[in-house]
Coordinates of C-alpha atoms in Angstrom, one line a residue:
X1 CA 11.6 33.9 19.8
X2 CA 12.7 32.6 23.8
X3 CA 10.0 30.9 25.2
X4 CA 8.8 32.8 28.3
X5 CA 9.7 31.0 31.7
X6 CA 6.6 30.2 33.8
X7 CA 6.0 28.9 37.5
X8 CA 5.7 25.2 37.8
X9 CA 5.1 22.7 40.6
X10 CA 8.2 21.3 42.4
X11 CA 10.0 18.6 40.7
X12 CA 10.6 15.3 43.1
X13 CA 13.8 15.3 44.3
X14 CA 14.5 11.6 43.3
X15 CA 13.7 11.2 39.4
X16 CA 11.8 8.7 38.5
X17 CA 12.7 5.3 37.1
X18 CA 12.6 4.8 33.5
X19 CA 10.6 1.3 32.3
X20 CA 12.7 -1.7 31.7
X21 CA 10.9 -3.9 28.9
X22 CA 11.7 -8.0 28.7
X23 CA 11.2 -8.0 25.2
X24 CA 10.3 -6.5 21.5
X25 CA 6.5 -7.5 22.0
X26 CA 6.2 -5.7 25.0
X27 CA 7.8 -2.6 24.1
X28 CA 5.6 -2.7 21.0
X29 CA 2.5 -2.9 23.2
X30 CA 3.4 -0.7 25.7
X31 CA 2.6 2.9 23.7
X32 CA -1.3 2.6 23.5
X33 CA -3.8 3.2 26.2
X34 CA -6.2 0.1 25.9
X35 CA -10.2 0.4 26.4
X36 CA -9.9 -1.3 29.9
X37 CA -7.1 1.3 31.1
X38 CA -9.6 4.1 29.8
X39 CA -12.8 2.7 31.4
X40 CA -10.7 2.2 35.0
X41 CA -9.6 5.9 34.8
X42 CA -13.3 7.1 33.9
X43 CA -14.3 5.0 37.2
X44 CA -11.9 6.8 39.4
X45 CA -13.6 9.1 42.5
X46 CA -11.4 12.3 41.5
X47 CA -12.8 12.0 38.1
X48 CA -16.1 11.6 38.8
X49 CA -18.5 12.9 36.2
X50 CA -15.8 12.2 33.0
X51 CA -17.5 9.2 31.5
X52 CA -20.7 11.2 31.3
X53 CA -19.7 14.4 29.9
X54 CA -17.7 11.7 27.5
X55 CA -20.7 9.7 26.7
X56 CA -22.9 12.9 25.9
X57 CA -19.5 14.0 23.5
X58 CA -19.9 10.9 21.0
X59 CA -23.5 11.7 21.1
X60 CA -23.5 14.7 19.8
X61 CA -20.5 13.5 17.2
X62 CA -23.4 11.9 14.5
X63 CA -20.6 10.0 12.9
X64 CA -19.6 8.2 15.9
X65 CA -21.8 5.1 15.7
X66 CA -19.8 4.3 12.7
X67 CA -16.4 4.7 14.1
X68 CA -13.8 1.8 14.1
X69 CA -12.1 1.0 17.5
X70 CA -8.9 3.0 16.6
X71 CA -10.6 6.2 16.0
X72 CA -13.0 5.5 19.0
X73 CA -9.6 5.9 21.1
X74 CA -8.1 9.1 19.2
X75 CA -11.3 10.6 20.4
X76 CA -11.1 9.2 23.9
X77 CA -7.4 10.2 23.9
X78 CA -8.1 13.7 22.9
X79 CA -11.5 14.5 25.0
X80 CA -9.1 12.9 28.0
X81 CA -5.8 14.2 27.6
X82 CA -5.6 16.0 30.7
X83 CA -6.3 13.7 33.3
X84 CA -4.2 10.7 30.9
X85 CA -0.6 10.0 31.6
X86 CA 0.8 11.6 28.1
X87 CA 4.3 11.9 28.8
X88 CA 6.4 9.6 30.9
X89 CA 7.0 10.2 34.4
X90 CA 10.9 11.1 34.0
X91 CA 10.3 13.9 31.5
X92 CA 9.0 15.9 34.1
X93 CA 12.5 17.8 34.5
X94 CA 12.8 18.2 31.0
X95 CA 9.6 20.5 30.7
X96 CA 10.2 22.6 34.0
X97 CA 9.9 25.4 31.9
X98 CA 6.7 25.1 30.8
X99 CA 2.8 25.8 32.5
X100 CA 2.3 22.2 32.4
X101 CA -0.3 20.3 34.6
X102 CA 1.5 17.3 36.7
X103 CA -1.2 14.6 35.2
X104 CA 0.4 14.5 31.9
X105 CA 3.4 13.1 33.7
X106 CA 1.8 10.6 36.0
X107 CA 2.8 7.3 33.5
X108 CA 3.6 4.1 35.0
X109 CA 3.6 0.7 35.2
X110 CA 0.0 0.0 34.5
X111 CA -0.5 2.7 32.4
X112 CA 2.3 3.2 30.4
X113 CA 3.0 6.4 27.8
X114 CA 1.4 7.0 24.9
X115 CA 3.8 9.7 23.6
X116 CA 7.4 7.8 24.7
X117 CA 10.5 6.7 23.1
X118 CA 10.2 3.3 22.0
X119 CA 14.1 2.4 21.0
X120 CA 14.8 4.3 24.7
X121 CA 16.6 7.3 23.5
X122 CA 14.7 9.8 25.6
X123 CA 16.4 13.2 24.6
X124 CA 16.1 12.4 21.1
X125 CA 12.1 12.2 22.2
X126 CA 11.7 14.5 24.4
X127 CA 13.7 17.4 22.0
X128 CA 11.6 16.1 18.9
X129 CA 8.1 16.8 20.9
X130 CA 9.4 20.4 22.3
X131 CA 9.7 21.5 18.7
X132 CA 6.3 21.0 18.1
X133 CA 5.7 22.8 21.3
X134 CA 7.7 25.4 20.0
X135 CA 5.7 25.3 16.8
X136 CA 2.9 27.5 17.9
X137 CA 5.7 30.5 18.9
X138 CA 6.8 30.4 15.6
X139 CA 4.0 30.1 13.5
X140 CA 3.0 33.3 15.6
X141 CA 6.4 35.2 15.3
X142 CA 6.1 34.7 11.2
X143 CA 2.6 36.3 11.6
X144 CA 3.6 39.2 13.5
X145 CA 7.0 39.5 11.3
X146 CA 4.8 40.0 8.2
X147 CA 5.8 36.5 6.9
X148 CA 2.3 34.8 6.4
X149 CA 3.7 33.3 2.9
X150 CA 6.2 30.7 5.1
X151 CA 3.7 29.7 7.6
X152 CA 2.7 26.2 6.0
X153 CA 6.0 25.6 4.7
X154 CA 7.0 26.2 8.5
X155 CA 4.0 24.0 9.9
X156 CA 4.5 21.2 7.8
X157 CA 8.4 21.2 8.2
X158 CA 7.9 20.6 11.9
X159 CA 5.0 18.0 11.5
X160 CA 7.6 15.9 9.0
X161 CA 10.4 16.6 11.4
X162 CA 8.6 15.1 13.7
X163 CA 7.4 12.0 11.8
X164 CA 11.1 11.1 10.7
X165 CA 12.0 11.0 14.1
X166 CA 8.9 8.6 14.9
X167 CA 10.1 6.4 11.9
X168 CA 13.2 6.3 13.2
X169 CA 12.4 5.5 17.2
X170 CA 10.1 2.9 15.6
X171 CA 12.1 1.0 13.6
X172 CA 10.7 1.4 10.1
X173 CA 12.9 4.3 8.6
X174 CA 15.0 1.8 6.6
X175 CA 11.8 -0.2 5.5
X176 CA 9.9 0.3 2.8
X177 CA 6.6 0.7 4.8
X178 CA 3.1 2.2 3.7
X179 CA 2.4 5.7 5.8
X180 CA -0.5 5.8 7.7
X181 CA -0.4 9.6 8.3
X182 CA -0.4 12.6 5.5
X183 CA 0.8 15.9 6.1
X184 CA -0.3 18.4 3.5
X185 CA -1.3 21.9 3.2
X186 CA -4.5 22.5 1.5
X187 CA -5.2 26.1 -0.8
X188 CA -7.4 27.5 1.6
X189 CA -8.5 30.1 -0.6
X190 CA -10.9 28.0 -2.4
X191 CA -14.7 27.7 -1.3
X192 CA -15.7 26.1 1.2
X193 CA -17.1 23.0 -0.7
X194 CA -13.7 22.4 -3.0
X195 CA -11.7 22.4 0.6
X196 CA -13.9 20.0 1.8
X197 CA -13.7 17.7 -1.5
X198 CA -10.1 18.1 -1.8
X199 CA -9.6 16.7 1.9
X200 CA -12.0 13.6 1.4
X201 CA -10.2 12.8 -1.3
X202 CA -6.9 12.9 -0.4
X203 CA -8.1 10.5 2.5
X204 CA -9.9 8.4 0.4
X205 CA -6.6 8.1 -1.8
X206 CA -4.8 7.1 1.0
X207 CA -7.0 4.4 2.1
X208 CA -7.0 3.1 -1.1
X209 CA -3.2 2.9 -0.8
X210 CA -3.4 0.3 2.0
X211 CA -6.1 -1.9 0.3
X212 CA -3.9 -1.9 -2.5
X213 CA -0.8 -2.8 -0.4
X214 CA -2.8 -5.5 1.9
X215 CA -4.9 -6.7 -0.8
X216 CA -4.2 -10.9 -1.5
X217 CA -3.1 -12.1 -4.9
X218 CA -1.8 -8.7 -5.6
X219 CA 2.0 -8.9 -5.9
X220 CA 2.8 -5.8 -7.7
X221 CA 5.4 -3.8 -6.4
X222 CA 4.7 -0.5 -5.3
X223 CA 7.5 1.0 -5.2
X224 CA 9.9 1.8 -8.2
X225 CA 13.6 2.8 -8.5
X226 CA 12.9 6.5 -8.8
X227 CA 11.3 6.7 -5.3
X228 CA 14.7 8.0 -3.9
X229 CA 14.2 9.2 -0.5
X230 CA 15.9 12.6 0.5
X231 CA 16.6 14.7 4.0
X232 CA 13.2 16.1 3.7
X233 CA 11.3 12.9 1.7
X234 CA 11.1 9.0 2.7
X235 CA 10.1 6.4 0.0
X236 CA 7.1 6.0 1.8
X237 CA 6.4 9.8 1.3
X238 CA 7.7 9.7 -2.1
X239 CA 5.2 6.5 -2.3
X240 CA 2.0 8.1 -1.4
X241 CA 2.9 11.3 -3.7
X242 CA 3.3 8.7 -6.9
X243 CA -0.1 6.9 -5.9
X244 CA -2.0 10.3 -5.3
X245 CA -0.4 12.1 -8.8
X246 CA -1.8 8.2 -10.7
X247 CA -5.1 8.4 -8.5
X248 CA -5.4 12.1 -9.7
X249 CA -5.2 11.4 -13.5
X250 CA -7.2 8.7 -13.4
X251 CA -10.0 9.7 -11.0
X252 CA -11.8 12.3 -13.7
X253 CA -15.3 11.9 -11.2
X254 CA -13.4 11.8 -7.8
X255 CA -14.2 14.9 -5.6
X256 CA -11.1 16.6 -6.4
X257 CA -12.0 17.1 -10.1
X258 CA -9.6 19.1 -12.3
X259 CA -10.2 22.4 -10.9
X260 CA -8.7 21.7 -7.8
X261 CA -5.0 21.7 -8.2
X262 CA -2.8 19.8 -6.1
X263 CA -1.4 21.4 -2.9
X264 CA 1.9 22.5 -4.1
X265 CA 4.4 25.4 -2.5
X266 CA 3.0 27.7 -4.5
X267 CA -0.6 27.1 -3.5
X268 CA 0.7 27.4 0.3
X269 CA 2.0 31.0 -0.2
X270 CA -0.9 32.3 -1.7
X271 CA -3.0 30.7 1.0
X272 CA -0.9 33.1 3.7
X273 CA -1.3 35.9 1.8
X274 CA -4.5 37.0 3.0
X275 CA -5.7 36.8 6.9
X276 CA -6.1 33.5 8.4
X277 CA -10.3 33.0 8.8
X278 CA -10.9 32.5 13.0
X279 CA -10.9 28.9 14.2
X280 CA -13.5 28.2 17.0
X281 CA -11.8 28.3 20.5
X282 CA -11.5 26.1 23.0
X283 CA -12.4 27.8 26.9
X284 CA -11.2 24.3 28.4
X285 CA -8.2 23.1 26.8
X286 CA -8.2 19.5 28.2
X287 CA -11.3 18.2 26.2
X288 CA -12.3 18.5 22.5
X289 CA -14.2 21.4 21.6
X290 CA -17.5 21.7 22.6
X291 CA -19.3 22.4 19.8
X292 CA -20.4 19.3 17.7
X293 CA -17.6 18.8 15.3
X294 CA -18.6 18.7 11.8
X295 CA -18.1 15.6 9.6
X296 CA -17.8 16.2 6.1
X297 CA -20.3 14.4 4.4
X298 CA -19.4 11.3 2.0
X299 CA -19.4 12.5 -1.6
X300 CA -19.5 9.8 -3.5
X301 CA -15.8 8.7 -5.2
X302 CA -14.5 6.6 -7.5
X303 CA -13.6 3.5 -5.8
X304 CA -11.7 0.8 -6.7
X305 CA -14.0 -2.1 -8.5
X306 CA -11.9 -4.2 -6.9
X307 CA -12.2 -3.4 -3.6
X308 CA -15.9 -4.8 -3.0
X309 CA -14.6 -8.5 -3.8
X310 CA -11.0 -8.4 -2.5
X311 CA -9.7 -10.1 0.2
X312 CA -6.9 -8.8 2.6
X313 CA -3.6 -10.4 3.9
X314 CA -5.2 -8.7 7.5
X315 CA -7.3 -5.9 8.3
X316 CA -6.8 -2.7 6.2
X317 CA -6.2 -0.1 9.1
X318 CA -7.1 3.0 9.9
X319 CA -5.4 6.2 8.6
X320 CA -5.0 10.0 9.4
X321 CA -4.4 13.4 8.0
X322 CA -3.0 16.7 9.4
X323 CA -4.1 19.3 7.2
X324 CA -2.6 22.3 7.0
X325 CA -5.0 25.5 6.2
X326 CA -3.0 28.9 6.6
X327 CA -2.3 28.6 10.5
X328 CA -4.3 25.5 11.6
X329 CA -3.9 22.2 11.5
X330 CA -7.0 19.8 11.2
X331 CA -6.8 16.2 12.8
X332 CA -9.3 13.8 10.2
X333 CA -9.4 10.0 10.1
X334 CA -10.7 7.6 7.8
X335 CA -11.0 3.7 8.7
X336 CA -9.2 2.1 5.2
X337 CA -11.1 -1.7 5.9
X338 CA -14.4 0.1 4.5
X339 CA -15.5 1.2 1.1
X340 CA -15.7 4.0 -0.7
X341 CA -17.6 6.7 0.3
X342 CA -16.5 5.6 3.4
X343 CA -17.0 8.5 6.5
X344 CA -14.3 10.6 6.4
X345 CA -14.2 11.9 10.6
X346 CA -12.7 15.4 11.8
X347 CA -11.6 15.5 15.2
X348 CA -10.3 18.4 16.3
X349 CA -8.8 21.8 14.7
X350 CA -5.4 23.0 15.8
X351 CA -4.7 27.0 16.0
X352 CA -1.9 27.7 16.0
X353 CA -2.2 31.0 16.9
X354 CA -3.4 30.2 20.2
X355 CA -0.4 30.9 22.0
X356 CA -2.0 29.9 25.7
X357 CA -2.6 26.4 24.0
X358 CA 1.1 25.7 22.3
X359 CA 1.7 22.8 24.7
X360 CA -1.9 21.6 23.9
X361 CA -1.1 21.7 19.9
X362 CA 2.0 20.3 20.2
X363 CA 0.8 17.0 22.3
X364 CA -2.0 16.8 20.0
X365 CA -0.2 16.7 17.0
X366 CA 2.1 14.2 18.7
X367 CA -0.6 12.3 20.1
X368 CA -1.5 11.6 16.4
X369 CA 1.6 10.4 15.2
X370 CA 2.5 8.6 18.2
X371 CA -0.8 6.6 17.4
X372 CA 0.1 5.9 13.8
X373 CA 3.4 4.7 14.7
X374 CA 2.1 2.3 17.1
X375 CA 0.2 0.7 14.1
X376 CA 3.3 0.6 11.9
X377 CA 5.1 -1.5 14.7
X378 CA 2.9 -3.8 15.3
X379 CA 3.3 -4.8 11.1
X380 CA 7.0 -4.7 10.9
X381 CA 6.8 -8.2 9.4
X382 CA 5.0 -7.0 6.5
X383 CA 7.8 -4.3 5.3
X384 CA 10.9 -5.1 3.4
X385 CA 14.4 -3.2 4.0
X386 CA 14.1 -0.6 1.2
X387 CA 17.4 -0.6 -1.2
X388 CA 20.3 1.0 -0.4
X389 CA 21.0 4.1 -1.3
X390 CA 24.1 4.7 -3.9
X391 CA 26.0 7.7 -2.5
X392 CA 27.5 8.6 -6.1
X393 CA 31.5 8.7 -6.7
X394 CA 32.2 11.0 -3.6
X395 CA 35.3 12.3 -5.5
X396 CA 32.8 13.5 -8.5

């Protein structure tokens, strides 16, 4: 479906500057706002007023006293990502075509990008994060084309696009690393209290995944020879799958007990089949929504004995999930360093039928995974180069 052409401010004749970085460590640090940048932008005279409306947000958010740093900042990021520098300054021309206010593009040197290429190849960036602008445009042209049963298999496709290409700008595609993100679509034609369940515990599972992999004294490998990674699937996908189908069997208690299957394909046709429940709207689109978000409360899981005792080669860190109901996508976070039942937070829900808001969804979605990536950089020390791969007798 073209994307309609709208009216936009006039582009500066002379194009900005890309960054030039002096080393490794400073292009690693470069893609996260910091709490200093954020507190000098809240002090600012044109945006007077922001720190209090931002204050009386976490109030209202009861599970924010227990937030760790890094989720403290995806809600900052999110309630601020109007008036923050998203995008970097020279990507300007390359969204002319969009309704898209100039603040997003108003990076620089003291406040660098969050959502940037890291190994410089801008097109390959810019491209990967218009897809997901695109997204919304889609997932409405399969709706209106009577094609509901594709929609998660559409949504997810993007979302996965889009991580391989932040592996990839981050270094880590040939590593075997331990994801920090999931991207799954959930049967949303279960009741209300399974959905919930089945999201706290795929969270839970992958926290668990990163004690395991940080925990000291614990040298068993977690990968295995059959963790062949494919177009579609990395070995760190393939890795999380394997640990969540073990955690499965074994968790008999866990909140996703045997009635609740695990999302497959066929579980995300039937949940298009019947019309997508509303999602609550947003009037502004530049802060979170403005009705108190709801965080599921901790159902008690089966954790791992181990975890109470063990030390950790370094902090277990925090993790996300984009979860995939019919035509939304919900943002949820979970800080790993903590026990089970740890809080599990929601931040924001994603319609993607909103088509007003498709440059919103998109950079939120992106925002996301730009934030996970940055964690995975900083730890490139504790990934090994995953095997090769053995192409097979090309004449076979």
């Amino acid at each position: 479906m073209p994307r309609k052409r709208a009216a936009v401010a006039t582009v500066p004749s002379t194009r900005a500057k890309k960054r030039q970085r002096t080393s490794v460590a400073e292009a690693k640090e470069d893609f996260l706002v910091s709490e200093k940048e954020l507190k000098d932008l809240l002090q600012e005279p044109e945006f007077g007023g922001l720190e209090a409306l931002l204050t009386e947000e976490k109030a209202r958010y009861k599970g924010a006293a227990h937030w760790a740093p890094e989720e403290e900042r995806l809600f900052e990021c999110l309630f601020l990502r109007q008036e923050l520098g998203m995008l970097p300054s020279y990507w300007l021309v390359d969204f002319r075509g969009l309704v898209v206010p100039d603040s997003l593009f108003t990076s620089s040197e003291k406040r660098p990008p969050i959502i940037a290429s890291m190994s410089g190849k801008e097109f390959h960036a810019s491209t990967a994060l218009m897809r997901l602008i695109d997204l919304t445009a889609e997932v409405r042209t399969l709706v209106q084309s009577n094609k509901r049963d594709k929609v998660p298999y559409t949504i997810k496709k993007t979302i996965q696009q889009y991580i391989t290409w932040a592996s990839k700008d981050g270094g880590y595609q040939h590593l075997d690393y331990v994801p920090n993100l999931i991207v799954a679509n959930i049967n949303a034609d279960e009741d209300a209290d399974k959905v919930v369940n089945e999201l706290q515990w795929r969270m839970y599972t992958l926290a668990r995944l990163q004690r395991a992999f940080l925990r000291v004294g614990d040298n068993k490998s977690l990968w295995t020879k059959e963790m062949r990674p494919s177009p579609r699937k990395t070995r760190g996908q393939c890795l999380v799958e394997d640990f969540m189908r073990e955690s499965r069997l074994k968790s008999d208690d866990s909140p996703a007990s045997s009635k609740t299957k695990t999302p497959s394909k066929a579980d995300a046709d039937a949940d298009s089949d019947n019309k997508p429940t509303s999602t609550t709207k947003t009037k502004d689109s530049t802060k979170a929504s403005k009705q108190t978000p709801k965080t599921p409360s901790p159902t008690r899981a089966r954790s791992d004995p181990q975890d109470t005792n063990d030390t950790y080669r370094r902090r277990p860190p925090v993790v996300y999930g984009l979860f995939i109901l019919r035509t939304s996508v919900m943002l949820l976070s979970i800080d790993s360093s903590k026990p089970e039942p740890a809080q599990v937070s929601y931040h924001v829900d994603i319609n993607l039928l909103e088509y007003q808001q498709s440059m919103w969804n998109g950079i939120t979605i992106a925002l996301a995974v730009c934030i996970a990536r940055h964690e995975l950089v900083q730890h490139l020390a504790d990934f090994k180069p995953a095997p090769a791969l053995d192409d097979g007798d090309p004449d076979a």
